[in-house]
């Protein structure tokens, strides 16, 4: 694994609809000395950007082709249909694909949904982007099926959206090049997966556990002192008062020695 010193900063790519604010905040709290740079990228271009090394990791939409990119699925988005506020479907809480049979359903070139069969009627031509398709919906040309986050991203006052049942869904994943799983990538994986600072996978593990180890050693010494202080004073393994007996013997020997030194000498 490449050491974190190989990269003084961390570049995080994200596709439209993803809001990485929460994870960026946690990163800044845990690794304040390692700046994190956000790189906005269209969904279709995210895998190529990661392969080119222009980002260390990124939030992408699945599927990601190729075994050279690792991916951790994070969540699945609800698919919605974007409609004008005066559309008949605005009166219901949920719309089915069958109910769009008479509508022109726009299919932008950057569509992120894997359709087996497109619903509704096709437009004369495909809009270049989702943003362009939203403009066409506002102009009354048709309706648009997108992940809910994209409907929120391109929100307009004259448009609304409703959940679309039976439609394919979009999944968001954290992805990075398999051969560049650096320490910083591991740090970010830990943040996304909800690991704590004291997690065994975190780089801050050793400093976090060091005080605990010291406390354990201190407790061990304290326990020894407590046992010595709490045991009956002077008792030996036989139950006798060895300590007191020894002290008495020492005093007796001292007294004997003092008496010997104080004995008067006889004159010749």
Tab-separated table of C-alpha atoms in Angstrom:
chain	number	residue	atom	x	y	z
A	1	UNK	CA	0.000	0.000	0.000
A	2	UNK	CA	1.285	3.446	-0.848
A	3	UNK	CA	1.940	5.663	2.151
A	4	UNK	CA	-0.157	8.748	2.705
A	5	UNK	CA	2.962	10.889	2.339
A	6	UNK	CA	2.823	10.224	-1.417
A	7	UNK	CA	-0.110	12.636	-1.747
A	8	UNK	CA	-0.247	15.883	0.283
A	9	UNK	CA	-3.908	16.335	-0.590
A	10	UNK	CA	-6.969	14.234	-1.391
A	11	UNK	CA	-9.023	14.761	-4.557
A	12	UNK	CA	-12.617	13.586	-4.381
A	13	UNK	CA	-14.737	13.421	-7.527
A	14	UNK	CA	-18.522	13.451	-7.407
A	15	UNK	CA	-21.233	13.154	-10.032
A	16	UNK	CA	-24.308	15.406	-10.291
A	17	UNK	CA	-26.892	14.692	-7.628
A	18	UNK	CA	-24.409	13.572	-4.978
A	19	UNK	CA	-23.892	15.878	-1.989
A	20	UNK	CA	-20.582	14.992	-0.279
A	21	UNK	CA	-20.857	17.730	2.375
A	22	UNK	CA	-21.192	15.386	5.368
A	23	UNK	CA	-18.163	13.284	4.478
A	24	UNK	CA	-16.048	16.331	3.672
A	25	UNK	CA	-16.875	17.818	7.081
A	26	UNK	CA	-15.794	14.638	8.875
A	27	UNK	CA	-12.600	14.525	6.812
A	28	UNK	CA	-11.725	18.106	7.790
A	29	UNK	CA	-12.324	17.285	11.448
A	30	UNK	CA	-10.155	14.163	11.427
A	31	UNK	CA	-7.455	15.157	8.966
A	32	UNK	CA	-7.214	18.947	9.153
A	33	UNK	CA	-3.667	18.921	7.747
A	34	UNK	CA	-4.692	17.086	4.560
A	35	UNK	CA	-6.734	19.375	2.281
A	36	UNK	CA	-9.602	17.747	0.408
A	37	UNK	CA	-10.370	19.052	-3.078
A	38	UNK	CA	-13.770	18.400	-4.693
A	39	UNK	CA	-13.878	17.605	-8.415
A	40	UNK	CA	-17.299	17.819	-10.112
A	41	UNK	CA	-17.574	15.421	-13.056
A	42	UNK	CA	-20.385	14.254	-15.366
A	43	UNK	CA	-21.562	10.744	-14.507
A	44	UNK	CA	-20.390	9.272	-17.819
A	45	UNK	CA	-16.873	10.694	-17.399
A	46	UNK	CA	-16.250	9.693	-13.778
A	47	UNK	CA	-14.631	6.272	-14.425
A	48	UNK	CA	-12.193	7.725	-16.990
A	49	UNK	CA	-11.269	10.538	-14.597
A	50	UNK	CA	-10.429	8.033	-11.858
A	51	UNK	CA	-8.388	5.886	-14.230
A	52	UNK	CA	-6.442	8.941	-15.391
A	53	UNK	CA	-5.454	9.723	-11.791
A	54	UNK	CA	-7.255	13.068	-11.790
A	55	UNK	CA	-9.004	12.096	-8.552
A	56	UNK	CA	-8.074	9.715	-5.733
A	57	UNK	CA	-11.642	8.456	-5.302
A	58	UNK	CA	-15.106	9.474	-6.362
A	59	UNK	CA	-18.822	9.094	-5.880
A	60	UNK	CA	-20.107	7.498	-9.084
A	61	UNK	CA	-23.269	5.949	-10.442
A	62	UNK	CA	-23.240	2.201	-10.951
A	63	UNK	CA	-22.471	0.183	-12.930
A	64	UNK	CA	-18.748	0.889	-13.249
A	65	UNK	CA	-17.207	-1.148	-16.036
A	66	UNK	CA	-13.810	-2.767	-15.623
A	67	UNK	CA	-12.132	-4.779	-12.891
A	68	UNK	CA	-9.517	-2.070	-12.356
A	69	UNK	CA	-11.954	0.090	-10.364
A	70	UNK	CA	-13.112	-0.905	-6.907
A	71	UNK	CA	-16.581	0.182	-5.835
A	72	UNK	CA	-18.513	0.186	-2.556
A	73	UNK	CA	-22.288	0.579	-3.140
A	74	UNK	CA	-23.698	3.172	-0.748
A	75	UNK	CA	-27.369	3.768	-1.474
A	76	UNK	CA	-30.100	3.475	-4.099
A	77	UNK	CA	-32.092	6.470	-5.288
A	78	UNK	CA	-35.810	6.692	-5.910
A	79	UNK	CA	-36.661	7.389	-9.556
A	80	UNK	CA	-39.117	10.237	-10.145
A	81	UNK	CA	-40.831	11.830	-13.110
A	82	UNK	CA	-40.344	15.574	-13.597
A	83	UNK	CA	-43.554	17.227	-14.843
A	84	UNK	CA	-45.072	20.695	-15.158
A	85	UNK	CA	-47.119	21.746	-12.128
A	86	UNK	CA	-50.290	21.746	-14.219
A	87	UNK	CA	-49.726	18.189	-15.492
A	88	UNK	CA	-52.496	15.739	-14.649
A	89	UNK	CA	-50.008	13.530	-12.771
A	90	UNK	CA	-49.333	16.342	-10.302
A	91	UNK	CA	-52.642	15.466	-8.630
A	92	UNK	CA	-51.473	11.987	-7.549
A	93	UNK	CA	-48.831	10.828	-5.069
A	94	UNK	CA	-47.168	8.267	-7.361
A	95	UNK	CA	-47.058	7.627	-11.101
A	96	UNK	CA	-46.656	4.290	-12.888
A	97	UNK	CA	-44.852	3.754	-16.178
A	98	UNK	CA	-48.161	2.777	-17.816
A	99	UNK	CA	-49.587	6.188	-16.967
A	100	UNK	CA	-46.887	7.819	-19.095
A	101	UNK	CA	-47.929	5.941	-22.233
A	102	UNK	CA	-49.368	9.060	-23.877
A	103	UNK	CA	-46.549	11.403	-22.812
A	104	UNK	CA	-43.324	12.182	-24.648
A	105	UNK	CA	-40.658	10.913	-22.247
A	106	UNK	CA	-37.361	12.700	-22.817
A	107	UNK	CA	-34.221	10.561	-22.825
A	108	UNK	CA	-31.085	12.736	-22.469
A	109	UNK	CA	-27.705	11.486	-23.632
A	110	UNK	CA	-26.388	11.612	-20.065
A	111	UNK	CA	-29.260	9.491	-18.735
A	112	UNK	CA	-28.175	7.438	-15.717
A	113	UNK	CA	-31.042	4.928	-15.686
A	114	UNK	CA	-30.609	1.548	-17.322
A	115	UNK	CA	-33.836	1.178	-19.276
A	116	UNK	CA	-34.746	-2.171	-20.818
A	117	UNK	CA	-37.533	-0.377	-22.664
A	118	UNK	CA	-38.177	3.359	-22.651
A	119	UNK	CA	-41.625	4.399	-21.393
A	120	UNK	CA	-44.026	6.698	-23.206
A	121	UNK	CA	-43.447	8.175	-26.638
A	122	UNK	CA	-39.921	9.048	-27.844
A	123	UNK	CA	-38.950	12.644	-28.598
A	124	UNK	CA	-37.809	13.648	-32.072
A	125	UNK	CA	-34.241	13.894	-30.786
A	126	UNK	CA	-32.479	13.253	-27.525
A	127	UNK	CA	-31.468	16.250	-25.389
A	128	UNK	CA	-27.722	16.509	-24.786
A	129	UNK	CA	-27.968	16.789	-21.005
A	130	UNK	CA	-30.411	16.373	-18.153
A	131	UNK	CA	-30.378	20.149	-17.687
A	132	UNK	CA	-31.470	20.572	-21.318
A	133	UNK	CA	-34.235	18.005	-20.810
A	134	UNK	CA	-35.528	19.902	-17.765
A	135	UNK	CA	-35.766	23.041	-19.893
A	136	UNK	CA	-37.832	21.117	-22.437
A	137	UNK	CA	-40.157	19.866	-19.688
A	138	UNK	CA	-40.671	23.474	-18.594
A	139	UNK	CA	-41.461	24.347	-22.228
A	140	UNK	CA	-44.169	21.684	-22.289
A	141	UNK	CA	-42.357	19.380	-24.746
A	142	UNK	CA	-42.477	16.271	-22.555
A	143	UNK	CA	-41.685	14.725	-19.177
A	144	UNK	CA	-38.448	13.370	-17.741
A	145	UNK	CA	-37.595	10.350	-15.567
A	146	UNK	CA	-34.512	10.857	-13.384
A	147	UNK	CA	-33.092	9.925	-9.968
A	148	UNK	CA	-34.655	12.103	-7.279
A	149	UNK	CA	-31.387	13.908	-6.506
A	150	UNK	CA	-31.219	15.182	-10.086
A	151	UNK	CA	-34.802	16.414	-9.909
A	152	UNK	CA	-33.832	18.390	-6.812
A	153	UNK	CA	-30.632	19.636	-8.422
A	154	UNK	CA	-32.521	21.048	-11.415
A	155	UNK	CA	-35.521	22.271	-9.446
A	156	UNK	CA	-37.678	25.003	-11.001
A	157	UNK	CA	-40.666	26.790	-9.521
A	158	UNK	CA	-42.851	25.854	-12.475
A	159	UNK	CA	-42.012	22.141	-12.234
A	160	UNK	CA	-42.626	19.371	-9.735
A	161	UNK	CA	-41.922	15.641	-9.549
A	162	UNK	CA	-43.598	12.459	-8.399
A	163	UNK	CA	-42.203	8.992	-7.518
A	164	UNK	CA	-42.197	6.718	-10.552
A	165	UNK	CA	-43.056	3.084	-9.805
A	166	UNK	CA	-41.741	0.127	-11.808
A	167	UNK	CA	-38.829	2.215	-13.104
A	168	UNK	CA	-35.127	1.281	-12.901
A	169	UNK	CA	-33.241	2.893	-10.034
A	170	UNK	CA	-29.808	4.459	-9.798
A	171	UNK	CA	-27.203	3.332	-7.284
A	172	UNK	CA	-24.435	5.521	-5.881
A	173	UNK	CA	-21.056	4.029	-5.001
A	174	UNK	CA	-17.644	5.128	-3.795
A	175	UNK	CA	-15.079	4.080	-6.380
A	176	UNK	CA	-11.301	4.295	-6.779
A	177	UNK	CA	-8.535	2.599	-8.834
A	178	UNK	CA	-7.769	-0.802	-7.319
A	179	UNK	CA	-4.007	-0.383	-7.736
A	180	UNK	CA	-4.020	2.999	-5.986
A	181	UNK	CA	-5.629	2.104	-2.669
A	182	UNK	CA	-3.560	4.585	-0.661
A	183	UNK	CA	-3.714	5.335	3.053
A	184	UNK	CA	-5.786	8.422	2.270
A	185	UNK	CA	-8.244	6.334	0.271
A	186	UNK	CA	-8.505	3.941	3.221
A	187	UNK	CA	-9.142	6.933	5.492
A	188	UNK	CA	-11.988	8.125	3.303
A	189	UNK	CA	-13.457	4.621	3.019
A	190	UNK	CA	-13.526	4.518	6.818
A	191	UNK	CA	-15.360	7.843	6.966
A	192	UNK	CA	-17.951	6.764	4.397
A	193	UNK	CA	-18.498	3.450	6.186
A	194	UNK	CA	-18.989	5.214	9.496
A	195	UNK	CA	-15.866	4.027	11.277
A	196	UNK	CA	-14.927	5.965	14.373
A	197	UNK	CA	-11.600	7.654	14.995
A	198	UNK	CA	-10.592	4.752	17.259
A	199	UNK	CA	-11.436	2.112	14.646
A	200	UNK	CA	-8.782	-0.563	14.108
A	201	UNK	CA	-8.687	0.443	10.420
A	202	UNK	CA	-8.039	4.101	11.122
A	203	UNK	CA	-4.626	5.756	10.828
A	204	UNK	CA	-5.170	7.421	14.196
A	205	UNK	CA	-5.480	4.085	15.962
A	206	UNK	CA	-2.054	3.921	17.613
A	207	UNK	CA	-2.228	7.342	19.300
A	208	UNK	CA	-5.798	6.666	20.390
A	209	UNK	CA	-4.928	3.346	21.990
A	210	UNK	CA	-1.657	4.430	23.579
A	211	UNK	CA	-3.226	6.212	26.578
A	212	UNK	CA	-5.424	3.165	27.169
A	213	UNK	CA	-2.352	0.906	27.314
A	214	UNK	CA	-0.688	3.258	29.793
A	215	UNK	CA	-3.815	3.302	31.897
A	216	UNK	CA	-3.820	-0.483	31.950
A	217	UNK	CA	-0.219	-0.600	33.160
A	218	UNK	CA	-0.964	2.016	35.750
A	219	UNK	CA	-3.955	0.000	36.930
A	220	UNK	CA	-1.751	-3.042	37.163
A	221	UNK	CA	0.722	-1.294	39.415
A	222	UNK	CA	-2.094	0.200	41.434
A	223	UNK	CA	-3.661	-3.216	41.866
A	224	UNK	CA	-0.397	-4.551	43.216
A	225	UNK	CA	-0.137	-1.726	45.682
A	226	UNK	CA	-3.759	-2.165	46.681
A	227	UNK	CA	-3.276	-5.856	47.301
A	228	UNK	CA	-0.227	-5.222	49.455
A	229	UNK	CA	-1.953	-2.505	51.390
A	230	UNK	CA	-5.160	-4.462	51.764
A	231	UNK	CA	-3.609	-7.713	52.954
A	232	UNK	CA	-3.310	-8.304	56.721
A	233	UNK	CA	-0.137	-6.561	57.844
A	234	UNK	CA	2.821	-8.857	58.175
A	235	UNK	CA	1.044	-12.175	57.570
A	236	UNK	CA	3.090	-14.802	55.767
A	237	UNK	CA	1.892	-17.734	53.701
A	238	UNK	CA	1.544	-19.902	56.826
A	239	UNK	CA	-0.837	-17.477	58.445
A	240	UNK	CA	1.724	-16.310	61.017
A	241	UNK	CA	2.664	-12.755	61.762
A	242	UNK	CA	5.970	-13.027	59.986
A	243	UNK	CA	6.332	-9.285	59.525
A	244	UNK	CA	5.704	-8.448	63.150
A	245	UNK	CA	7.866	-11.349	64.270
A	246	UNK	CA	10.665	-10.233	62.038
A	247	UNK	CA	10.398	-6.682	63.300
A	248	UNK	CA	10.480	-7.918	66.899
A	249	UNK	CA	13.532	-10.035	66.169
A	250	UNK	CA	15.244	-7.076	64.551
A	251	UNK	CA	14.575	-4.893	67.573
A	252	UNK	CA	15.854	-7.652	69.832
A	253	UNK	CA	19.034	-8.033	67.850
A	254	UNK	CA	19.547	-4.296	67.881
A	255	UNK	CA	19.071	-4.224	71.630
A	256	UNK	CA	21.546	-7.052	72.069
A	257	UNK	CA	24.058	-5.285	69.935
A	258	UNK	CA	23.554	-2.091	71.933
A	259	UNK	CA	24.061	-3.978	75.200
A	260	UNK	CA	27.284	-5.530	73.914
A	261	UNK	CA	28.669	-2.185	72.869
A	262	UNK	CA	27.739	-0.673	76.246
A	263	UNK	CA	29.469	-3.473	78.393
A	264	UNK	CA	32.236	-1.964	80.581
A	265	UNK	CA	35.764	-3.281	80.049
A	266	UNK	CA	37.655	-4.825	82.968
A	267	UNK	CA	40.841	-3.146	84.139
A	268	UNK	CA	43.937	-5.315	84.310
